[in-house]
Structures are given as structure tokens and as C-alpha cells.
Coordinates of N, CA, C and O in Angstrom, one line a residue:
M306 N 132.0 106.1 143.0 CA 131.5 106.8 144.1 C 131.9 108.3 144.0 O 133.0 108.6 143.5
P307 N 131.1 109.2 144.4 CA 131.4 110.6 144.4 C 132.7 110.9 145.2 O 132.8 110.4 146.3
T308 N 133.6 111.7 144.7 CA 134.8 112.0 145.4 C 135.1 113.4 145.7 O 136.0 113.8 146.4
G309 N 134.3 114.3 145.1 CA 134.5 115.7 145.3 C 135.5 116.3 144.3 O 135.7 117.5 144.2
I310 N 136.1 115.4 143.5 CA 137.1 115.8 142.5 C 136.4 116.1 141.2 O 135.5 115.4 140.8
Q311 N 136.7 117.2 140.6 CA 136.0 117.6 139.3 C 136.2 116.6 138.2 O 137.3 116.1 138.0
I312 N 135.1 116.2 137.6 CA 135.2 115.2 136.5 C 135.5 115.9 135.2 O 134.8 116.9 134.8
R313 N 136.5 115.4 134.5 CA 136.8 115.9 133.2 C 135.8 115.4 132.2 O 135.4 114.2 132.2
D314 N 135.3 116.3 131.3 CA 134.4 116.0 130.3 C 133.2 115.2 130.9 O 132.8 114.1 130.5
A315 N 132.5 115.8 131.9 CA 131.4 115.2 132.6 C 130.3 114.8 131.7 O 129.7 113.8 131.8
R316 N 130.0 115.7 130.7 CA 128.9 115.4 129.8 C 129.1 114.1 129.0 O 128.2 113.3 129.0
K317 N 130.3 113.9 128.5 CA 130.6 112.7 127.8 C 130.5 111.5 128.7 O 130.0 110.4 128.3
Q318 N 131.0 111.6 129.9 CA 131.0 110.5 130.9 C 129.6 110.1 131.2 O 129.2 108.9 131.3
L319 N 128.7 111.1 131.3 CA 127.3 110.8 131.7 C 126.6 110.2 130.5 O 125.8 109.2 130.7
L320 N 126.9 110.7 129.3 CA 126.3 110.1 128.1 C 126.8 108.6 127.9 O 126.0 107.7 127.5
D321 N 128.1 108.4 128.1 CA 128.6 107.0 128.0 C 128.0 106.1 129.0 O 127.7 105.0 128.7
A322 N 127.8 106.6 130.2 CA 127.2 105.9 131.3 C 125.7 105.5 130.9 O 125.3 104.3 131.1
A323 N 125.0 106.4 130.3 CA 123.6 106.1 129.9 C 123.6 105.0 128.8 O 122.8 104.1 128.8
E324 N 124.6 105.1 127.9 CA 124.6 104.0 126.9 C 124.9 102.6 127.5 O 124.3 101.6 127.1
R325 N 125.8 102.6 128.5 CA 126.1 101.3 129.1 C 124.9 100.8 129.8 O 124.6 99.6 129.8
I326 N 124.1 101.7 130.4 CA 122.8 101.2 131.1 C 121.8 100.7 130.1 O 121.2 99.6 130.3
L327 N 121.7 101.4 129.0 CA 120.8 100.9 127.9 C 121.2 99.5 127.4 O 120.3 98.7 127.2
L328 N 122.5 99.3 127.2 CA 123.0 98.0 126.7 C 122.7 96.9 127.8 O 122.3 95.8 127.4
R329 N 123.0 97.2 129.0 CA 123.0 96.2 130.0 C 121.6 95.9 130.6 O 121.2 94.8 130.8
D330 N 120.8 97.0 130.8 CA 119.6 96.9 131.6 C 118.3 97.3 130.8 O 117.2 97.1 131.3
G331 N 118.5 98.0 129.7 CA 117.4 98.4 128.9 C 116.8 99.8 129.3 O 117.2 100.4 130.3
P332 N 116.0 100.4 128.4 CA 115.5 101.7 128.6 C 114.7 102.0 129.9 O 114.8 103.1 130.5
S333 N 114.0 101.0 130.4 CA 113.2 101.2 131.7 C 114.1 101.4 132.9 O 113.6 101.9 133.9
S334 N 115.4 101.0 132.8 CA 116.3 101.2 133.9 C 117.1 102.5 133.9 O 117.9 102.8 134.8
L335 N 116.8 103.3 132.8 CA 117.6 104.6 132.7 C 116.9 105.7 133.5 O 115.9 106.3 133.1
T336 N 117.5 106.0 134.6 CA 117.1 107.1 135.5 C 118.3 108.0 135.8 O 119.4 107.6 135.6
S337 N 118.0 109.1 136.3 CA 119.1 110.1 136.6 C 120.0 109.5 137.7 O 121.3 109.6 137.6
R338 N 119.5 108.8 138.7 CA 120.3 108.2 139.7 C 121.1 107.1 139.1 O 122.3 106.9 139.4
A339 N 120.5 106.3 138.2 CA 121.3 105.2 137.6 C 122.5 105.7 136.8 O 123.6 105.1 136.8
V340 N 122.2 106.8 136.1 CA 123.3 107.4 135.2 C 124.4 107.9 136.1 O 125.6 107.6 135.8
T341 N 124.1 108.7 137.1 CA 125.2 109.3 137.9 C 125.9 108.2 138.7 O 127.1 108.3 138.9
T342 N 125.2 107.1 139.1 CA 125.9 106.0 139.8 C 126.8 105.3 138.9 O 128.0 105.0 139.2
E343 N 126.3 105.1 137.7 CA 127.2 104.4 136.6 C 128.4 105.2 136.3 O 129.5 104.7 136.1
A344 N 128.2 106.5 136.2 CA 129.3 107.4 135.9 C 130.2 107.7 137.1 O 131.3 108.3 136.9
G345 N 129.8 107.3 138.3 CA 130.6 107.5 139.5 C 130.7 108.9 140.0 O 131.7 109.4 140.4
C346 N 129.6 109.6 139.8 CA 129.6 111.0 140.3 C 128.3 111.3 141.1 O 127.4 110.5 141.1
A347 N 128.3 112.5 141.7 CA 127.1 112.9 142.5 C 126.0 113.3 141.5 O 126.2 113.7 140.4
K348 N 124.8 113.1 142.0 CA 123.6 113.4 141.2 C 123.6 114.8 140.7 O 123.1 115.1 139.6
G349 N 124.1 115.7 141.5 CA 124.1 117.1 141.1 C 124.9 117.4 139.9 O 124.7 118.4 139.2
V350 N 125.8 116.5 139.5 CA 126.7 116.8 138.4 C 125.8 116.8 137.1 O 126.0 117.6 136.2
L351 N 124.8 115.9 137.0 CA 124.0 115.8 135.9 C 123.2 117.1 135.8 O 123.0 117.7 134.7
H352 N 122.6 117.6 136.9 CA 121.8 118.8 136.8 C 122.6 120.1 136.7 O 122.1 121.1 136.4
K353 N 123.9 120.0 136.9 CA 124.8 121.1 136.6 C 124.9 121.3 135.1 O 125.1 122.5 134.7
H354 N 124.9 120.2 134.4 CA 125.1 120.3 132.9 C 123.8 120.3 132.1 O 123.8 120.7 130.9
F355 N 122.7 119.8 132.7 CA 121.4 119.7 132.0 C 120.3 120.2 132.8 O 120.3 120.0 134.1
A356 N 119.4 120.9 132.2 CA 118.3 121.5 133.0 C 117.5 120.5 133.7 O 117.0 120.8 134.9
D357 N 117.2 119.3 133.2 CA 116.5 118.3 133.8 C 116.9 116.9 133.1 O 117.6 116.9 132.2
F358 N 116.3 115.8 133.6 CA 116.7 114.5 133.0 C 116.2 114.4 131.6 O 116.9 113.8 130.8
D359 N 115.1 115.0 131.2 CA 114.6 114.9 129.8 C 115.6 115.7 128.9 O 115.8 115.3 127.7
A360 N 116.1 116.8 129.4 CA 117.1 117.5 128.6 C 118.4 116.6 128.4 O 119.0 116.6 127.3
F361 N 118.7 115.9 129.4 CA 119.9 115.0 129.3 C 119.6 113.9 128.2 O 120.4 113.6 127.4
L362 N 118.4 113.3 128.3 CA 118.0 112.2 127.4 C 117.9 112.8 125.9 O 118.3 112.1 125.0
A363 N 117.5 114.0 125.8 CA 117.4 114.7 124.5 C 118.8 114.8 123.9 O 119.1 114.6 122.7
E364 N 119.8 115.1 124.8 CA 121.2 115.2 124.3 C 121.7 113.8 123.9 O 122.4 113.7 122.9
L365 N 121.3 112.8 124.6 CA 121.6 111.4 124.2 C 121.1 111.1 122.8 O 121.8 110.5 122.0
V366 N 119.9 111.5 122.5 CA 119.3 111.3 121.2 C 120.0 112.1 120.2 O 120.4 111.6 119.1
H367 N 120.3 113.4 120.5 CA 121.0 114.2 119.5 C 122.4 113.7 119.2 O 122.9 113.8 118.1
D368 N 123.1 113.1 120.2 CA 124.4 112.5 120.0 C 124.3 111.4 119.0 O 125.1 111.2 118.1
R369 N 123.2 110.6 119.2 CA 123.0 109.5 118.2 C 122.7 110.0 116.8 O 123.2 109.4 115.8
I370 N 122.0 111.0 116.7 CA 121.6 111.6 115.4 C 122.9 112.1 114.7 O 123.1 112.0 113.5
A371 N 123.8 112.7 115.5 CA 125.1 113.2 114.9 C 125.9 112.0 114.3 O 126.5 112.2 113.3
R372 N 125.8 110.9 115.0 CA 126.5 109.7 114.5 C 125.9 109.2 113.2 O 126.6 108.8 112.3
I373 N 124.6 109.3 113.1 CA 123.9 108.9 111.8 C 124.3 109.9 110.7 O 124.5 109.5 109.6
E374 N 124.4 111.2 111.0 CA 124.8 112.1 110.0 C 126.2 111.8 109.5 O 126.5 111.9 108.3
D375 N 127.1 111.4 110.4 CA 128.5 110.9 110.0 C 128.4 109.7 109.1 O 129.1 109.5 108.1
Q376 N 127.5 108.8 109.5 CA 127.3 107.5 108.7 C 126.8 107.8 107.4 O 127.1 107.2 106.4
A377 N 125.9 108.8 107.3 CA 125.3 109.2 106.0 C 126.3 109.6 105.0 O 126.3 109.3 103.8
T378 N 127.3 110.4 105.5 CA 128.4 110.9 104.6 C 129.2 109.7 104.1 O 129.5 109.6 102.9
A379 N 129.5 108.7 105.0 CA 130.2 107.6 104.5 C 129.4 106.7 103.5 O 130.0 106.2 102.5
L380 N 128.1 106.6 103.8 CA 127.3 105.8 102.9 C 127.2 106.4 101.5 O 127.3 105.7 100.5
R381 N 127.0 107.7 101.5 CA 126.9 108.3 100.2 C 128.2 108.2 99.4 O 128.2 108.1 98.2
K382 N 129.3 108.2 100.1 CA 130.6 108.0 99.4 C 130.7 106.6 98.8 O 131.5 106.4 97.8
S383 N 129.9 105.6 99.3 CA 130.0 104.3 98.8 C 129.2 104.1 97.5 O 129.3 103.1 96.8
A384 N 128.4 105.1 97.1 CA 127.5 105.0 95.9 C 128.4 104.7 94.7 O 129.4 105.4 94.5
G385 N 128.0 103.8 93.9 CA 128.8 103.4 92.7 C 129.8 102.4 93.0 O 130.5 101.9 92.0
T386 N 130.0 102.0 94.2 CA 131.0 101.0 94.5 C 130.3 99.8 95.2 O 129.3 99.9 95.7
G387 N 131.0 98.6 95.1 CA 130.4 97.4 95.6 C 129.0 97.2 95.0 O 128.7 97.5 93.9
S388 N 128.1 96.5 95.8 CA 126.7 96.3 95.3 C 125.8 97.2 96.1 O 126.1 97.5 97.3
V389 N 124.7 97.6 95.6 CA 123.7 98.4 96.3 C 123.2 97.6 97.5 O 123.1 98.2 98.6
A390 N 122.9 96.3 97.3 CA 122.4 95.5 98.5 C 123.5 95.4 99.6 O 123.1 95.6 100.8
D391 N 124.7 95.2 99.2 CA 125.8 95.1 100.2 C 125.9 96.4 101.0 O 126.1 96.4 102.2
N392 N 125.9 97.5 100.3 CA 126.0 98.8 100.9 C 124.9 99.1 101.9 O 125.1 99.6 103.0
L393 N 123.7 98.8 101.5 CA 122.5 99.0 102.4 C 122.6 98.0 103.5 O 122.2 98.4 104.7
T394 N 123.0 96.8 103.3 CA 123.0 95.8 104.4 C 124.0 96.3 105.5 O 123.8 96.3 106.7
D395 N 125.2 96.7 105.0 CA 126.2 97.3 105.9 C 125.7 98.5 106.7 O 125.9 98.6 107.9
A396 N 125.0 99.3 106.0 CA 124.5 100.6 106.6 C 123.4 100.2 107.7 O 123.5 100.8 108.8
L397 N 122.6 99.2 107.5 CA 121.6 98.9 108.4 C 122.2 98.1 109.6 O 121.8 98.3 110.8
M398 N 123.2 97.3 109.4 CA 123.9 96.6 110.5 C 124.6 97.7 111.4 O 124.6 97.5 112.6
D399 N 125.2 98.7 110.8 CA 125.8 99.7 111.6 C 124.8 100.6 112.3 O 125.0 101.0 113.5
L400 N 123.7 100.9 111.6 CA 122.7 101.8 112.2 C 122.0 101.2 113.4 O 121.9 101.9 114.4
F401 N 121.6 100.0 113.3 CA 120.8 99.4 114.3 C 121.6 98.6 115.3 O 121.3 97.5 115.6
D402 N 122.6 99.3 115.9 CA 123.4 98.7 116.9 C 122.5 98.6 118.2 O 121.5 99.3 118.2
P403 N 122.8 97.8 119.2 CA 121.9 97.7 120.4 C 121.6 99.0 121.1 O 120.5 99.2 121.5
V404 N 122.5 100.0 121.1 CA 122.2 101.3 121.7 C 121.2 102.0 120.9 O 120.2 102.6 121.5
A405 N 121.3 102.1 119.6 CA 120.4 102.8 118.8 C 119.0 102.2 118.9 O 118.0 102.9 119.0
V406 N 118.9 100.9 118.9 CA 117.6 100.2 119.1 C 117.0 100.6 120.4 O 115.8 100.9 120.5
A407 N 117.8 100.6 121.5 CA 117.3 101.0 122.8 C 116.9 102.4 122.9 O 115.9 102.8 123.5
I408 N 117.6 103.3 122.2 CA 117.2 104.7 122.1 C 115.9 104.9 121.4 O 115.1 105.7 121.9
V409 N 115.7 104.2 120.4 CA 114.4 104.3 119.7 C 113.2 103.9 120.6 O 112.2 104.6 120.7
S410 N 113.4 102.8 121.4 CA 112.4 102.4 122.3 C 112.2 103.4 123.4 O 111.1 103.7 123.8
L411 N 113.3 104.1 123.8 CA 113.2 105.1 124.8 C 112.3 106.3 124.3 O 111.5 106.8 125.0
I412 N 112.6 106.7 123.0 CA 111.8 107.8 122.4 C 110.3 107.4 122.3 O 109.4 108.2 122.6
I413 N 110.0 106.2 121.9 CA 108.7 105.8 121.7 C 107.9 105.7 123.0 O 106.7 106.2 123.0
F414 N 108.5 105.3 124.1 CA 107.8 105.0 125.3 C 107.9 106.1 126.3 O 107.2 106.1 127.3
R415 N 108.7 107.2 126.1 CA 108.8 108.2 127.1 C 108.2 109.5 126.5 O 108.8 110.2 125.7
D416 N 107.0 109.8 126.9 CA 106.2 110.9 126.3 C 106.9 112.3 126.5 O 107.0 113.1 125.6
E417 N 107.5 112.5 127.7 CA 108.1 113.8 127.9 C 109.3 114.0 127.0 O 109.6 115.1 126.5
L418 N 110.1 112.9 126.8 CA 111.2 113.0 125.9 C 110.8 113.3 124.5 O 111.4 114.2 123.8
R419 N 109.8 112.6 124.0 CA 109.3 112.8 122.6 C 108.8 114.3 122.5 O 109.1 114.9 121.4
A420 N 108.1 114.8 123.5 CA 107.6 116.2 123.4 C 108.8 117.2 123.3 O 108.8 118.1 122.6
R421 N 109.9 116.9 124.1 CA 111.1 117.8 124.1 C 111.7 117.7 122.8 O 112.2 118.8 122.2
L422 N 111.9 116.6 122.2 CA 112.5 116.4 120.9 C 111.7 117.1 119.8 O 112.3 117.7 118.9
R423 N 110.4 117.1 119.9 CA 109.6 117.7 118.8 C 109.6 119.2 118.9 O 109.3 119.9 117.9
Q424 N 110.0 119.8 120.0 CA 110.2 121.2 120.1 C 111.3 121.7 119.2 O 111.3 122.7 118.5
A425 N 112.4 120.8 119.1 CA 113.5 121.2 118.2 C 113.3 120.7 116.8 O 113.8 121.3 115.9
R426 N 112.6 119.6 116.6 CA 112.4 119.0 115.3 C 110.9 118.6 115.1 O 110.5 117.5 115.2
P427 N 110.1 119.7 114.9 CA 108.6 119.4 114.9 C 108.1 118.5 113.8 O 107.1 117.8 113.9
A428 N 108.9 118.4 112.7 CA 108.4 117.5 111.6 C 108.8 116.1 111.8 O 108.4 115.2 111.0
H429 N 109.6 115.8 112.8 CA 110.1 114.4 113.0 C 109.2 113.6 113.8 O 108.9 113.9 114.9
S430 N 108.7 112.5 113.2 CA 107.8 111.6 113.9 C 108.5 110.8 115.0 O 108.2 110.8 116.2
V431 N 109.6 110.1 114.6 CA 110.4 109.4 115.6 C 111.9 109.8 115.3 O 112.5 109.2 114.3
P432 N 112.5 110.7 116.0 CA 113.9 111.0 115.8 C 114.7 109.7 115.8 O 114.4 108.8 116.5
V433 N 115.8 109.8 115.2 CA 116.7 108.6 114.9 C 116.2 107.9 113.7 O 116.9 107.7 112.7
L434 N 115.0 107.3 113.7 CA 114.5 106.6 112.6 C 114.2 107.6 111.4 O 114.5 107.3 110.2
T435 N 113.8 108.8 111.7 CA 113.6 109.8 110.7 C 114.9 110.2 110.0 O 115.0 110.2 108.8
E436 N 116.0 110.4 110.8 CA 117.3 110.7 110.2 C 117.9 109.5 109.4 O 118.5 109.6 108.4
A437 N 117.6 108.3 110.0 CA 118.1 107.1 109.3 C 117.4 106.9 107.9 O 118.0 106.6 106.9
S438 N 116.1 107.2 107.9 CA 115.4 107.2 106.6 C 115.9 108.2 105.6 O 116.1 107.9 104.4
A439 N 116.2 109.4 106.1 CA 116.8 110.4 105.2 C 118.2 110.0 104.7 O 118.5 110.2 103.5
M440 N 119.0 109.3 105.6 CA 120.3 108.8 105.2 C 120.1 107.8 104.0 O 120.9 107.9 103.0
I441 N 119.2 106.9 104.2 CA 119.0 105.8 103.1 C 118.5 106.5 101.8 O 118.9 106.1 100.7
A442 N 117.6 107.4 102.0 CA 117.0 108.1 100.8 C 118.1 108.9 100.0 O 118.1 108.8 98.8
S443 N 119.0 109.5 100.7 CA 120.1 110.3 100.1 C 121.0 109.3 99.3 O 121.4 109.6 98.1
Y444 N 121.3 108.2 99.9 CA 122.2 107.2 99.2 C 121.5 106.7 98.0 O 122.1 106.6 96.9
L445 N 120.2 106.3 98.1 CA 119.4 105.8 97.0 C 119.3 106.8 95.9 O 119.4 106.4 94.7
T446 N 119.2 108.0 96.2 CA 119.1 109.1 95.2 C 120.4 109.1 94.4 O 120.4 109.2 93.2
D447 N 121.5 109.0 95.1 CA 122.8 109.0 94.4 C 123.0 107.8 93.5 O 123.4 107.9 92.4
E448 N 122.5 106.6 94.0 CA 122.6 105.4 93.1 C 121.7 105.5 91.9 O 122.0 105.0 90.8
C449 N 120.5 106.2 92.1 CA 119.6 106.4 91.0 C 120.2 107.3 90.0 O 120.1 107.0 88.8
E450 N 120.9 108.4 90.4 CA 121.6 109.3 89.4 C 122.7 108.6 88.7 O 123.0 108.9 87.5
I451 N 123.4 107.7 89.4 CA 124.5 106.9 88.7 C 123.9 105.9 87.7 O 124.5 105.5 86.8
G452 N 122.7 105.5 88.0 CA 122.0 104.5 87.1 C 122.0 103.1 87.6 O 121.7 102.1 86.9
R453 N 122.3 102.9 88.9 CA 122.3 101.5 89.4 C 121.0 101.1 90.0 O 120.8 99.9 90.3
I454 N 120.0 102.0 90.1 CA 118.7 101.6 90.3 C 117.8 102.4 89.4 O 118.2 103.4 88.8
A455 N 116.5 101.9 89.2 CA 115.7 102.5 88.2 C 115.4 104.0 88.4 O 115.3 104.4 89.5
A456 N 115.4 104.7 87.3 CA 115.3 106.2 87.4 C 113.9 106.6 88.0 O 113.8 107.7 88.6
D457 N 112.9 105.8 87.9 CA 111.6 106.1 88.4 C 111.3 105.5 89.8 O 110.2 105.4 90.3
A458 N 112.4 105.1 90.4 CA 112.2 104.4 91.8 C 111.6 105.4 92.8 O 112.0 106.6 92.8
D459 N 110.7 104.9 93.6 CA 110.1 105.7 94.7 C 111.1 105.7 95.8 O 111.0 104.9 96.7
I460 N 112.0 106.7 95.8 CA 113.1 106.7 96.8 C 112.6 106.7 98.3 O 113.0 106.0 99.1
D461 N 111.6 107.6 98.5 CA 111.2 107.8 99.9 C 110.5 106.5 100.4 O 110.7 106.1 101.6
S462 N 109.7 105.9 99.6 CA 109.0 104.6 100.0 C 110.0 103.5 100.2 O 109.9 102.7 101.2
L463 N 111.1 103.4 99.4 CA 112.1 102.4 99.6 C 112.8 102.7 100.9 O 113.1 101.7 101.6
A464 N 113.2 103.9 101.1 CA 113.9 104.2 102.4 C 113.1 103.9 103.6 O 113.6 103.3 104.6
L465 N 111.8 104.2 103.6 CA 110.9 103.9 104.7 C 110.8 102.4 104.9 O 110.8 101.8 106.0
S466 N 110.7 101.7 103.8 CA 110.6 100.2 103.8 C 111.8 99.6 104.4 O 111.8 98.7 105.2
L467 N 113.0 100.1 104.0 CA 114.3 99.5 104.5 C 114.4 99.8 106.0 O 114.9 98.9 106.8
I468 N 114.1 101.0 106.4 CA 114.3 101.4 107.8 C 113.2 100.6 108.7 O 113.6 100.1 109.7
G469 N 112.0 100.6 108.2 CA 111.0 99.9 109.0 C 111.3 98.4 109.1 O 111.2 97.8 110.2
A470 N 111.7 97.8 108.0 CA 112.0 96.3 108.0 C 113.3 96.1 108.9 O 113.3 95.1 109.7
G471 N 114.3 97.0 108.7 CA 115.5 96.9 109.5 C 115.2 97.0 111.0 O 115.7 96.2 111.8
H472 N 114.4 97.9 111.4 CA 114.0 98.1 112.8 C 113.3 96.9 113.4 O 113.6 96.4 114.5
L473 N 112.4 96.3 112.6 CA 111.7 95.1 113.0 C 112.7 94.0 113.2 O 112.6 93.2 114.2
L474 N 113.6 93.8 112.3 CA 114.6 92.7 112.4 C 115.4 92.8 113.6 O 115.7 91.8 114.3
F475 N 115.8 94.0 114.0 CA 116.7 94.2 115.1 C 116.0 94.3 116.4 O 116.7 94.3 117.5
T476 N 114.7 94.3 116.4 CA 114.0 94.4 117.7 C 113.2 93.1 118.0 O 112.6 92.9 119.1
A477 N 113.2 92.2 117.1 CA 112.4 90.9 117.2 C 113.2 89.7 117.6 O 112.7 88.6 117.5
R478 N 114.4 89.9 118.1 CA 115.2 88.7 118.4 C 115.7 88.7 119.9 O 116.7 88.1 120.2
N479 N 114.9 89.3 120.8 CA 115.2 89.2 122.2 C 116.7 89.6 122.5 O 117.4 88.9 123.3
G480 N 117.1 90.7 121.9 CA 118.5 91.2 122.2 C 119.6 90.6 121.3 O 120.7 91.0 121.4
T481 N 119.3 89.6 120.5 CA 120.3 89.0 119.6 C 120.1 89.6 118.2 O 119.1 89.3 117.6
P482 N 121.0 90.4 117.8 CA 120.9 91.0 116.5 C 120.9 90.0 115.3 O 121.6 88.9 115.5
P483 N 120.2 90.2 114.2 CA 120.3 89.3 113.1 C 121.7 89.3 112.5 O 122.4 90.3 112.6
D484 N 122.0 88.3 111.8 CA 123.3 88.3 111.1 C 123.2 89.0 109.7 O 122.1 89.3 109.3
A485 N 124.3 89.2 109.1 CA 124.3 90.0 107.8 C 123.5 89.3 106.8 O 122.8 89.9 105.9
G486 N 123.4 87.9 106.8 CA 122.7 87.2 105.8 C 121.2 87.5 105.9 O 120.5 87.6 104.9
A487 N 120.7 87.5 107.1 CA 119.2 87.8 107.3 C 118.9 89.2 106.8 O 117.9 89.5 106.2
V488 N 119.8 90.2 107.2 CA 119.5 91.6 106.7 C 119.6 91.7 105.2 O 118.8 92.3 104.6
D489 N 120.6 91.0 104.6 CA 120.8 91.1 103.2 C 119.6 90.5 102.5 O 119.2 91.0 101.4
K490 N 119.0 89.5 103.0 CA 117.8 88.8 102.4 C 116.7 89.8 102.3 O 116.0 90.0 101.3
V491 N 116.4 90.6 103.4 CA 115.4 91.6 103.4 C 115.7 92.7 102.5 O 114.8 93.2 101.7
V492 N 116.9 93.2 102.5 CA 117.3 94.3 101.7 C 117.2 93.9 100.2 O 116.6 94.7 99.4
T493 N 117.7 92.8 99.8 CA 117.6 92.3 98.4 C 116.2 92.2 98.0 O 115.8 92.6 96.8
T494 N 115.3 91.7 98.8 CA 113.8 91.6 98.4 C 113.2 93.0 98.2 O 112.5 93.2 97.2
I495 N 113.5 93.9 99.1 CA 112.9 95.3 99.0 C 113.4 96.0 97.7 O 112.6 96.7 97.1
I496 N 114.7 95.9 97.4 CA 115.2 96.7 96.3 C 115.2 95.9 94.9 O 115.6 96.4 93.9
A497 N 114.7 94.6 95.0 CA 114.8 93.8 93.8 C 114.2 94.4 92.6 O 114.8 94.4 91.5
D498 N 113.0 95.0 92.7 CA 112.3 95.5 91.5 C 113.1 96.7 90.9 O 113.3 96.7 89.7
V499 N 113.6 97.6 91.7 CA 114.2 98.8 91.2 C 115.6 98.5 90.6 O 116.1 99.1 89.7
V500 N 116.2 97.4 91.1 CA 117.5 97.0 90.6 C 117.3 96.3 89.2 O 118.0 96.5 88.3
Q501 N 116.3 95.4 89.1 CA 116.0 94.7 87.9 C 115.5 95.6 86.8 O 115.9 95.5 85.7
R502 N 114.6 96.6 87.1 CA 114.1 97.4 86.1 C 115.1 98.4 85.5 O 114.9 98.8 84.4
R503 N 116.1 98.7 86.2 CA 117.1 99.6 85.6 C 117.9 98.8 84.5 O 118.6 99.5 83.7
L504 N 117.8 97.5 84.5 CA 118.5 96.7 83.4 C 117.6 96.6 82.2 O 118.1 96.1 81.1
L505 N 116.3 96.9 82.3 CA 115.4 96.7 81.1 C 115.5 97.9 80.1 O 115.9 99.0 80.4

């Protein structure tokens, strides 16, 4: 409940509240009133920090993109270690957590948010998925240079296939994420040709 006491790090509290709503109730329940109620603050707090609700949602998306950029750094460091399939499976499992899946749905179905995001990133068709595809492509490029996948591999197509298949896997189970075995099966199938051909 609003108390009149200044909230420390209000932006983070509001973003965390939005993620909790996405997890519990889904994208359709994400409203400015729901966010401020969940955060335990007055509605005016959100508008003090953000021009409007779509600006707040854009910040939520950008926060998720920043996490993907951090994940991309870690994934690239894994190149040359473990197996390519295991590294990709772990990356997809981390990437498509329930909040990320809900954020992608939010982007797809909220026209105003998509328009706002395209002002900052005009070349991005679906933010979050676009950055995720770039993350996978960078990793595959590193593995290609090391020689663990075929030198003539179509990196961009592989990345799109992995992200597209991963997204479908994580949205097709009524809120129950697939286990690592199911993800590994898809990953292994997609990369099988480029892994085999590098041995020839």
C-alpha cells in the first residue's frame, strides 16, 4: 500500500513487480495499476520515472536485452569447451525462462510497445528474439573458427532455426517448460549436418 515514504530504487522495484505479474498472471494482466499495486506504491511513482506505460514496458524489454548481452558473453567464452550441443542447449534453457517468453508475447501483441521499440532499434523485427539470434550466431561463428562445426556452415540460418525452434518449444507447453532432454534433441537435430561435415 502507498505510504508516502520514498521508495529506494523505485525503477528496479517497478520492473521486478512487472516480472512477477508476467510470471503469475501473464502479459494480458500487465497494466500500470497492476504494476504499482504489486510494487506497493502510488500510481504516480511509475509516471515520475517513465513518460508513460509504454516507456516503462520498453525499459522492461531493454532490461531483458541487457541480460541477453551478458549471457552472450558467457556463451562465447564456452566456445571450444564441452560439446556444441550442450552449450547451445544450456543457452536456450537460460534464454527462454518464463519471463522472457512472456516478454516476447507482450512485444508481439502490444502494437504501441512494438512501435516504441522500433524507434530505438528500427532493424529489429522482434526485440529479444533478435538479440538472442545474434547471441547464438556469435557463438556459432566462434565454434566455426575453432573448427568444431563446418567452415561453410550458414551461421545466420542456424541461429534463426535454433531460436525459432527454441521459442516454439517453450511456448507450446501451457506454461510448463521443456526439460533439457527435449531441448537437446532439437538442438542436436538442427546442428547435426554442420557437426558431421566438419569431420569429413
